[in-house]
Coordinates of C-alpha atoms in Angstrom, one line a residue:
M1 CA -13.9 23.5 -23.0
R2 CA -16.8 21.5 -23.1
R3 CA -20.7 21.4 -21.7
V4 CA -22.5 18.5 -20.3
M5 CA -25.2 17.5 -18.0
A6 CA -23.5 15.4 -14.8
G7 CA -24.8 15.0 -11.4
A8 CA -23.5 13.3 -8.3
D9 CA -26.0 11.0 -8.6
P10 CA -26.9 9.2 -11.9
D11 CA -30.5 8.8 -10.8
G12 CA -30.8 12.5 -9.1
S13 CA -31.0 15.9 -11.2
A14 CA -28.5 16.9 -13.2
R15 CA -26.9 20.5 -13.3
Q16 CA -24.4 21.6 -16.8
V17 CA -20.9 21.7 -16.0
T18 CA -18.3 23.3 -17.5
L19 CA -14.8 21.8 -17.7
P20 CA -11.8 21.5 -19.9
A21 CA -12.6 19.2 -23.1
A22 CA -9.9 16.6 -22.3
W23 CA -11.7 15.7 -18.6
N24 CA -14.3 13.2 -18.7
D25 CA -17.5 12.8 -17.8
T26 CA -16.5 11.3 -14.3
A27 CA -14.8 14.1 -13.8
A28 CA -17.8 16.2 -14.3
A29 CA -20.2 14.3 -12.1
A30 CA -17.7 14.9 -9.6
L31 CA -17.3 19.1 -10.2
A32 CA -21.3 18.8 -10.0
E33 CA -20.7 16.9 -6.3
L34 CA -18.2 19.4 -5.0
A35 CA -19.5 22.6 -6.1
P36 CA -22.3 24.3 -4.1
G37 CA -25.7 24.6 -5.4
D38 CA -27.7 22.7 -8.4
G39 CA -27.5 25.4 -11.1
P40 CA -25.2 25.3 -13.9
V41 CA -21.4 25.3 -12.3
T42 CA -17.9 25.9 -14.8
L43 CA -14.9 24.7 -13.0
A44 CA -13.3 28.3 -13.4
G45 CA -15.7 30.0 -11.4
A46 CA -16.2 27.0 -9.0
A47 CA -12.0 27.1 -8.4
D48 CA -12.4 30.7 -7.8
A49 CA -15.4 30.6 -5.1
W50 CA -13.1 28.7 -2.5
I51 CA -9.7 29.8 -3.7
R52 CA -10.2 33.9 -3.7
P53 CA -11.2 33.9 0.1
I54 CA -7.7 31.3 0.4
A55 CA -6.0 34.4 -1.3
D56 CA -7.3 37.2 0.1
R57 CA -6.5 35.9 3.3
A58 CA -3.3 35.1 2.6
L59 CA -2.6 38.4 2.4
R60 CA -4.0 39.7 5.1
A61 CA -1.4 37.6 7.0
G62 CA 1.1 39.2 5.4
L63 CA 1.9 35.5 3.7
D64 CA 4.2 36.0 0.9
V65 CA 3.4 33.3 -1.4
L66 CA 1.6 33.0 -4.7
L67 CA -0.9 31.4 -3.0
S68 CA -3.4 31.8 -5.6
E69 CA -1.5 30.6 -8.9
R70 CA 0.1 28.3 -7.0
L71 CA -3.9 26.7 -6.5
H72 CA -5.3 27.3 -10.5
R73 CA -2.4 25.7 -11.5
L74 CA -2.4 22.7 -9.1
L75 CA -6.1 22.2 -10.7
L76 CA -5.7 22.8 -13.8
L77 CA -2.4 20.1 -13.9
R78 CA -4.7 17.7 -12.2
Q79 CA -2.1 17.5 -9.4
G80 CA -4.0 18.7 -6.5
A81 CA -7.6 19.6 -5.4
P82 CA -9.7 20.2 -2.2
T83 CA -12.1 18.2 -0.9
A84 CA -15.6 19.0 -0.9
S85 CA -15.7 20.7 2.7
V86 CA -13.3 23.2 1.6
W87 CA -15.7 23.6 -2.0
G88 CA -18.5 24.6 0.3
G89 CA -16.4 27.6 2.8
G90 CA -14.5 25.6 5.0
E91 CA -15.4 26.0 8.3
N92 CA -18.6 23.5 8.8
G93 CA -17.1 20.7 11.1
A94 CA -15.4 18.6 8.5
V95 CA -11.5 18.3 8.6
P96 CA -10.9 20.1 5.7
G97 CA -9.1 17.7 3.4
F98 CA -6.4 17.8 0.3
V99 CA -5.9 15.8 -2.3
L100 CA -2.3 15.0 -4.3
N101 CA -2.4 12.8 -7.4
L102 CA 1.1 11.4 -7.7
A103 CA 0.6 10.7 -11.2
S104 CA -0.2 14.1 -12.2
F105 CA 3.6 14.9 -11.3
H106 CA 4.7 12.6 -13.5
D107 CA 6.3 13.6 -16.9
T108 CA 7.2 11.3 -20.4
G109 CA 10.0 13.5 -20.9
S110 CA 12.0 14.5 -17.7
G111 CA 10.0 11.9 -14.7
F112 CA 8.9 12.5 -11.5
D113 CA 8.9 16.2 -10.8
V114 CA 9.7 15.5 -6.8
P115 CA 10.4 19.5 -6.3
S116 CA 6.8 20.1 -7.4
F117 CA 5.7 17.8 -5.2
A118 CA 7.1 19.0 -1.8
E119 CA 5.7 22.6 -3.1
A120 CA 2.5 21.0 -3.3
V121 CA 2.5 19.8 0.0
E122 CA 3.6 22.7 1.7
T123 CA 0.7 24.7 -0.7
A124 CA -2.0 22.3 0.5
V125 CA -1.2 23.3 4.6
T126 CA -1.3 26.7 3.5
A127 CA -4.5 26.7 1.8
L128 CA -6.3 24.4 4.6
T129 CA -5.4 26.5 7.2
L130 CA -6.4 29.4 5.9
A131 CA -9.5 27.8 4.4
A132 CA -10.0 26.7 8.0
P133 CA -8.4 28.8 10.2
T134 CA -9.8 27.1 13.7
A135 CA -9.0 23.5 12.4
A136 CA -6.2 21.4 14.6
Q137 CA -6.7 18.6 12.3
I138 CA -5.8 18.8 8.3
A139 CA -5.8 16.0 6.2
V140 CA -3.3 16.5 3.3
G141 CA -3.0 13.1 1.9
M142 CA -1.8 11.1 -1.7
S143 CA -3.7 9.0 -4.3
D144 CA -3.2 6.7 -7.6
F145 CA 0.0 5.8 -6.0
A146 CA -0.5 2.7 -8.6
G147 CA -1.4 5.3 -11.4
L148 CA 2.7 6.2 -11.2
L149 CA 3.8 3.2 -10.9
G150 CA 2.6 2.2 -14.1
L151 CA 3.8 5.3 -16.1
L152 CA 7.1 4.1 -14.2
G153 CA 6.7 0.1 -15.2
I154 CA 7.4 -0.4 -12.1
D155 CA 5.4 -3.7 -10.4
Y156 CA 3.2 -2.9 -7.2
G157 CA 4.5 -5.7 -5.3
S158 CA 8.4 -4.9 -5.8
D159 CA 11.2 -3.8 -4.1
T160 CA 11.3 -0.8 -5.7
S161 CA 7.8 0.1 -5.3
L162 CA 8.0 0.0 -1.1
A163 CA 11.3 2.3 -1.4
V164 CA 9.1 5.0 -3.8
A165 CA 6.0 4.9 -1.6
G166 CA 8.3 5.0 1.5
A167 CA 10.2 8.3 0.0
L168 CA 6.9 9.8 -1.0
A169 CA 5.1 9.6 2.4
A170 CA 8.2 10.6 4.7
I171 CA 8.6 13.8 2.0
L172 CA 4.9 13.8 2.5
R173 CA 5.2 14.0 6.3
A174 CA 8.3 16.0 6.5
R175 CA 6.7 19.1 3.7
A176 CA 3.9 18.9 5.9
E177 CA 5.1 19.8 9.3
M178 CA 7.9 22.4 8.0
A179 CA 4.4 24.3 6.8
S180 CA 2.4 23.3 9.8
S181 CA 5.6 25.1 12.1
S182 CA 5.6 27.8 9.9
L183 CA 2.2 28.8 10.2
A184 CA 2.0 28.3 13.9
T185 CA 3.9 31.3 14.3
L186 CA 1.1 33.2 12.5
F187 CA -2.0 31.5 14.2
G188 CA -0.2 29.8 17.2
T189 CA 0.9 26.4 18.3
V190 CA -1.7 23.9 18.9
A191 CA 1.1 20.8 19.4
Q192 CA 4.5 20.0 19.4
A193 CA 6.3 18.0 17.0
T194 CA 7.7 14.6 17.7
P195 CA 10.2 12.9 14.7
N196 CA 9.6 9.8 15.6
W197 CA 9.1 8.7 12.4
P198 CA 11.9 6.4 10.7
A199 CA 14.3 7.2 7.8
P200 CA 13.2 7.1 4.4
P201 CA 14.5 4.6 2.2
V202 CA 18.2 5.2 1.0
D203 CA 17.6 4.8 -2.2
T204 CA 15.0 4.5 -5.1
V205 CA 14.9 4.4 -9.1
L206 CA 13.5 8.0 -9.3
P207 CA 16.2 10.6 -10.0
G208 CA 16.5 12.7 -6.2
L209 CA 13.6 11.3 -4.7
A210 CA 15.9 9.6 -1.7
E211 CA 17.7 12.7 -1.4
A212 CA 14.4 14.8 -1.3
A213 CA 13.0 12.6 1.5
R214 CA 16.4 12.8 4.0
A215 CA 16.6 16.5 3.6
A216 CA 12.9 17.0 4.2
R217 CA 13.0 15.0 7.4
Q218 CA 16.2 16.4 8.8
A219 CA 14.2 20.0 8.4
A220 CA 11.8 18.4 9.8
V221 CA 13.2 17.5 13.2
A222 CA 14.5 20.8 13.4
V223 CA 10.7 22.0 13.8
N224 CA 9.3 22.5 17.6
G225 CA 5.6 24.1 17.5
L226 CA 3.2 23.0 15.1
R227 CA 0.0 24.4 14.5
H228 CA -2.4 21.2 13.9
R229 CA -2.1 17.7 15.6
T230 CA -2.6 16.1 12.7
L231 CA -1.3 16.5 8.7
T232 CA -1.2 13.4 6.7
V233 CA -3.8 10.7 5.9
I234 CA -4.3 7.9 3.3
A235 CA -8.2 8.5 2.9
E236 CA -11.1 6.3 0.9
P237 CA -11.0 8.1 -3.1
G238 CA -13.6 10.6 -3.1
A239 CA -14.8 13.5 -5.7
A240 CA -11.6 15.3 -5.6
D241 CA -10.0 11.8 -6.5
A242 CA -12.3 11.8 -9.4
L243 CA -12.0 15.5 -10.4
L244 CA -7.8 14.6 -10.8
G245 CA -8.2 11.9 -13.1
A246 CA -6.9 9.3 -10.0
E247 CA -7.5 5.7 -10.8
T248 CA -7.0 4.0 -8.0
G249 CA -7.2 5.5 -4.1
G250 CA -4.9 6.3 -2.1
I251 CA -2.2 3.7 -2.0
A252 CA -4.4 0.9 -3.6
P253 CA -3.5 -1.1 -6.3
A254 CA -5.4 -1.4 -9.3
F255 CA -7.4 -4.1 -9.4
S256 CA -8.7 -4.5 -12.4
P257 CA -6.3 -3.6 -15.5
L258 CA -9.9 -2.7 -17.2
G259 CA -11.1 0.8 -17.4
D260 CA -15.2 1.7 -16.9
A261 CA -15.6 1.5 -20.2
G262 CA -14.4 -1.9 -20.6
G263 CA -10.9 -1.4 -22.7
L264 CA -7.7 -1.0 -20.9
S265 CA -7.4 1.1 -18.1
R266 CA -5.1 4.2 -18.5
T267 CA -2.2 2.5 -15.5
A268 CA -2.8 -0.6 -17.8
R269 CA -1.7 1.2 -21.5
A270 CA 1.1 3.1 -19.2
W271 CA 2.8 0.0 -17.8
L272 CA 2.5 -1.8 -21.0
A273 CA 4.6 1.6 -22.7
A274 CA 6.6 1.9 -19.9
R275 CA 8.0 -1.6 -20.5
G276 CA 8.0 -1.2 -24.5
V277 CA 4.9 -3.8 -25.0
A278 CA 2.7 -3.4 -27.5
A279 CA -1.0 -3.7 -27.0
E280 CA -1.3 -7.0 -29.7
A281 CA 1.7 -8.5 -27.5
A282 CA -0.1 -8.3 -25.1
L283 CA -3.0 -9.5 -26.2
A284 CA -1.1 -12.9 -27.5
E285 CA 0.8 -13.2 -24.1
L286 CA -2.8 -13.2 -22.4
L287 CA -4.4 -15.5 -25.5
G288 CA -1.1 -18.0 -24.7
G289 CA -2.3 -18.0 -21.4
G290 CA 0.4 -15.6 -19.6
D291 CA 0.1 -12.6 -17.4
P292 CA 1.4 -9.6 -18.9
L293 CA -0.3 -7.3 -17.0
P294 CA 0.4 -8.3 -13.1
L295 CA -2.2 -7.7 -10.9
A296 CA -1.4 -7.1 -7.1
S297 CA -2.0 -9.5 -4.4
S298 CA -3.4 -8.4 -1.0
A299 CA 0.5 -9.1 0.0
A300 CA 1.8 -6.5 -2.1
H301 CA -1.0 -4.1 -1.0
A302 CA 0.1 -4.9 2.8
A303 CA 3.4 -4.4 2.3
V304 CA 2.9 -0.9 0.7
H305 CA 0.5 -0.7 3.6
D306 CA 3.4 -1.4 5.9
A307 CA 5.8 0.9 3.9
V308 CA 4.0 3.9 4.6
A309 CA 2.1 4.0 7.7
P310 CA 5.2 5.1 10.1
F311 CA 4.7 8.5 8.2
V312 CA 1.6 9.0 8.3
H313 CA -1.0 10.4 10.5
A314 CA -4.3 8.4 9.8
M315 CA -4.4 4.9 7.7
P316 CA -7.3 3.0 6.7
A317 CA -7.3 -0.4 8.0
R318 CA -4.2 -2.7 7.2
P319 CA -5.6 -5.4 4.2
E320 CA -5.6 -8.7 5.5
P321 CA -3.4 -11.0 3.3
V322 CA -5.6 -13.0 1.4
R323 CA -4.0 -17.1 1.9
Q324 CA -2.8 -18.1 -1.7
P325 CA -4.9 -21.5 -2.6
L326 CA -1.4 -24.6 -2.6
H327 CA -2.2 -25.1 -6.5
A328 CA -3.2 -21.8 -8.5
F329 CA -4.4 -22.6 -11.2
R330 CA -3.1 -21.4 -14.6
R331 CA -5.2 -22.0 -18.1
R332 CA -4.6 -25.1 -19.5
E333 CA -4.1 -25.1 -23.2
L334 CA -6.2 -26.8 -25.9
P335 CA -4.1 -28.4 -28.8
A336 CA -4.9 -26.7 -31.5
R337 CA -5.8 -29.2 -33.4
R338 CA -8.6 -30.9 -31.5
V339 CA -11.3 -33.6 -31.6
G340 CA -14.9 -33.3 -29.7
Y341 CA -17.6 -34.1 -31.6
T342 CA -21.5 -31.9 -32.5
Q343 CA -24.9 -33.0 -31.0
K344 CA -27.9 -32.1 -33.2
A345 CA -30.8 -32.0 -31.0
A346 CA -34.5 -30.0 -30.3
V347 CA -35.4 -29.2 -26.7
G348 CA -39.3 -28.5 -26.7
G349 CA -39.2 -28.6 -30.7
H350 CA -36.2 -26.0 -30.7
R351 CA -33.5 -26.7 -32.2
L352 CA -29.9 -26.3 -31.3
Y353 CA -26.6 -27.5 -31.8
L354 CA -23.7 -28.6 -28.8
R355 CA -20.1 -28.9 -30.1
T356 CA -17.3 -29.8 -27.6
G357 CA -13.2 -29.5 -27.4
E358 CA -11.1 -32.0 -26.5
Y359 CA -7.6 -32.1 -24.7
D360 CA -5.2 -35.2 -25.8
D361 CA -6.3 -37.2 -23.2
G362 CA -10.3 -37.3 -23.6
T363 CA -11.4 -34.7 -21.3
L364 CA -13.6 -31.9 -22.0
G365 CA -12.3 -28.0 -22.1
E366 CA -13.9 -26.5 -24.8
V367 CA -18.0 -26.0 -25.0
F368 CA -20.2 -24.2 -27.3
I369 CA -23.6 -24.3 -27.5
A370 CA -25.4 -22.8 -31.0
L371 CA -29.3 -21.9 -31.4
H372 CA -31.5 -22.2 -34.7
K373 CA -34.2 -19.8 -34.5
E374 CA -33.9 -18.0 -31.2
G375 CA -33.6 -13.8 -31.1
A376 CA -30.0 -12.3 -31.4
A377 CA -29.9 -11.5 -27.7
F378 CA -30.2 -14.5 -26.2
R379 CA -27.9 -16.4 -29.4
G380 CA -25.5 -13.6 -28.1
L381 CA -25.9 -14.4 -24.7
M382 CA -25.3 -18.4 -24.7
D383 CA -22.8 -17.8 -27.0
N384 CA -21.0 -15.8 -24.3
F385 CA -22.2 -17.9 -21.6
A386 CA -20.2 -21.1 -23.0
A387 CA -17.3 -19.4 -24.0
A388 CA -17.4 -18.6 -20.3
V389 CA -17.8 -22.5 -19.4
S390 CA -15.2 -22.7 -21.3
L391 CA -12.8 -20.4 -19.8
G392 CA -13.5 -21.8 -16.2
L393 CA -13.0 -25.3 -17.8
Q394 CA -9.4 -24.8 -19.0
H395 CA -8.5 -23.1 -15.6
G396 CA -9.4 -25.9 -13.4
V397 CA -13.0 -25.7 -12.6
P398 CA -14.4 -29.3 -12.6
L399 CA -17.5 -30.3 -15.0
E400 CA -19.1 -31.9 -11.9
A401 CA -19.5 -28.2 -11.0
Y402 CA -21.0 -27.0 -14.2
V403 CA -23.7 -30.2 -13.8
E404 CA -24.7 -29.8 -10.4
A405 CA -25.1 -26.2 -10.8
F406 CA -26.9 -26.0 -13.9
T407 CA -29.0 -28.8 -13.8
F408 CA -32.8 -28.2 -13.6
T409 CA -32.2 -24.5 -14.3
R410 CA -36.1 -24.0 -15.9
F411 CA -37.1 -21.2 -18.2
G412 CA -38.0 -21.9 -21.6
P413 CA -37.7 -23.5 -24.1
A414 CA -38.0 -26.2 -22.0
G415 CA -39.7 -30.2 -22.6
T416 CA -38.9 -33.4 -24.9
V417 CA -35.9 -33.9 -26.1
E418 CA -35.4 -35.1 -29.7
G419 CA -32.1 -36.4 -30.9
D420 CA -30.2 -37.1 -28.1
P421 CA -30.5 -40.8 -26.5
A422 CA -28.5 -39.8 -23.5
V423 CA -31.5 -36.9 -22.8
V424 CA -35.5 -37.8 -22.6
K425 CA -36.4 -34.6 -20.9
A426 CA -35.0 -31.2 -20.2
T427 CA -36.3 -28.1 -18.1
S428 CA -34.3 -26.0 -20.0
L429 CA -31.5 -25.4 -22.4
L430 CA -28.8 -25.2 -20.1
D431 CA -30.2 -28.0 -18.3
Y432 CA -30.2 -30.5 -21.4
A433 CA -27.3 -29.5 -22.3
F434 CA -25.3 -30.4 -18.9
R435 CA -27.1 -33.7 -18.8
H436 CA -25.8 -34.2 -21.8
L437 CA -22.2 -33.5 -20.4
A438 CA -22.6 -35.3 -17.8
A439 CA -23.7 -38.0 -19.4
N440 CA -21.1 -38.5 -22.1
Y441 CA -18.4 -36.9 -19.7
L442 CA -18.5 -38.0 -16.4
G443 CA -20.7 -41.0 -16.8
R444 CA -23.6 -39.9 -14.8
R445 CA -26.6 -41.9 -14.9
D446 CA -28.0 -41.2 -11.6
I447 CA -29.9 -37.2 -12.3
P448 CA -33.0 -37.5 -11.8
E449 CA -35.4 -37.3 -15.0
A450 CA -36.5 -33.8 -15.8
E451 CA -40.4 -33.7 -14.4
A452 CA -43.0 -31.9 -17.2
E453 CA -43.9 -28.2 -15.4
D454 CA -44.4 -25.2 -16.2
A455 CA -42.1 -22.9 -17.5
D456 CA -40.2 -20.2 -15.6
T457 CA -41.4 -21.7 -11.9
I458 CA -39.4 -23.9 -9.5
G459 CA -42.3 -26.1 -8.3
N460 CA -45.2 -24.8 -6.7
G461 CA -43.7 -22.0 -4.5
S462 CA -47.3 -21.8 -2.4
R463 CA -47.0 -25.8 -1.3
D464 CA -43.2 -25.5 -1.3
Y465 CA -42.5 -22.7 1.2
A466 CA -46.2 -22.9 2.8
P467 CA -45.4 -23.1 6.4
L468 CA -46.6 -26.5 8.5
L469 CA -48.9 -26.7 11.4
P470 CA -47.7 -29.0 13.9
L471 CA -48.2 -32.2 13.0
D472 CA -49.3 -31.1 9.3
L473 CA -47.6 -33.5 6.6
P474 CA -48.0 -32.7 2.7
A475 CA -50.1 -34.4 1.1
E476 CA -48.2 -34.6 -2.1
A477 CA -44.3 -33.8 -2.5
S478 CA -42.8 -31.5 -4.6
P479 CA -41.2 -32.0 -7.6
R480 CA -38.4 -30.0 -6.1
A481 CA -38.7 -32.2 -2.9
R482 CA -38.9 -35.4 -4.6
R483 CA -35.5 -34.2 -6.6
R484 CA -33.7 -33.1 -3.4
G485 CA -34.4 -36.4 -1.6
F486 CA -34.6 -39.4 -4.1
R487 CA -31.1 -39.9 -7.0
V488 CA -31.7 -42.9 -9.3
V489 CA -28.6 -45.5 -8.0
S490 CA -28.6 -47.7 -10.9
K491 CA -30.9 -48.4 -13.8

């Protein structure tokens, strides 16, 4: 176990949280949010506070289930946890919910544990019913579907993924309705079962999953009265998901292969391991312009939504597929040995070196800006800016777009340019760099000359933006207005 100071709001007050050593700070912050109060909290104590009343009610109701042991096991294995309303006492008007973390039901040696998942659904329905006996609506949902696919080495947008999603949703719906029907005999019937949902997929890559889904549906069709009107949901991720370590919410894809700390996410690492791809090989493929980690499209997200929706009572809005451009840009690799040049210049007395790299046809593909006597932070920022521009150029961003964006940017150092006959004055180092590139790679001579103004300004703010009275014209155009209104067409 470890202790850490954590809070739901990073800018708010923190409380001491005690939880398993392997659980990260995100889980600690989630526990701090879920557990009532603002004093020290332990995972064991907070869990016992909501599990004990549920277990006591199960005994009084004559339910012959080891509910307390099941709930503790689900939480410790990070397979399932209730939402905030249950941690706070259950009967508070909110729809009680329970999150099942799909990735945690997978074991590297034995694969996905279908029976444990099915049992967890029934356990969740029973727990929520006892936590809020008068609730006619509960919300049992799945989370981190993309994380499960990563462990299995399955592409999110594949037909295999759709079959797995549909079968899991069918088990969720069927086992939830079976549990609700059983509880209706004790607490009363609220709604009639309407088995109007389709048959689950015929086959999946997970052993026993399709068979379990079909058997569960056949059993669910035979039930009559239900204790709840709605039971299953795909919801937005919340604190319960974070506590369980889910990296993706519900059935959403992993929108980035990077984790919060900047390295590869757990899902990305699992996908590479399942495919037998070493991290070094993936890096080499990436540097070579390939895509070692497939990112799901909005169309794939919509397809998974459609595969799950017929089985679930409540779904988020269907993601609308984004129209893909007719010509998707791929990285154009520079030659291993490439030509270019280095331009030495000084802007306002500050020396810099501008180096370029070219393709065989002479077009620009790489830019480096080396500073002579600036601080380490500024040099690092400029190095990374130049790298970002280079990546953009190699992926098809036209140089003209950068020229329009960064000429006339205004910050020090600025002033007279020495050592470069193509540029006389510059309003910043970036202004100089893109004036130079425009002159040498685009043949641009129409960019208005930079004017001497105070650094860190954009013309005269009060003069540029003061409202005009009727028939009141400015006596003199501002520098910004003159740049906007005139363009040199020849020299």
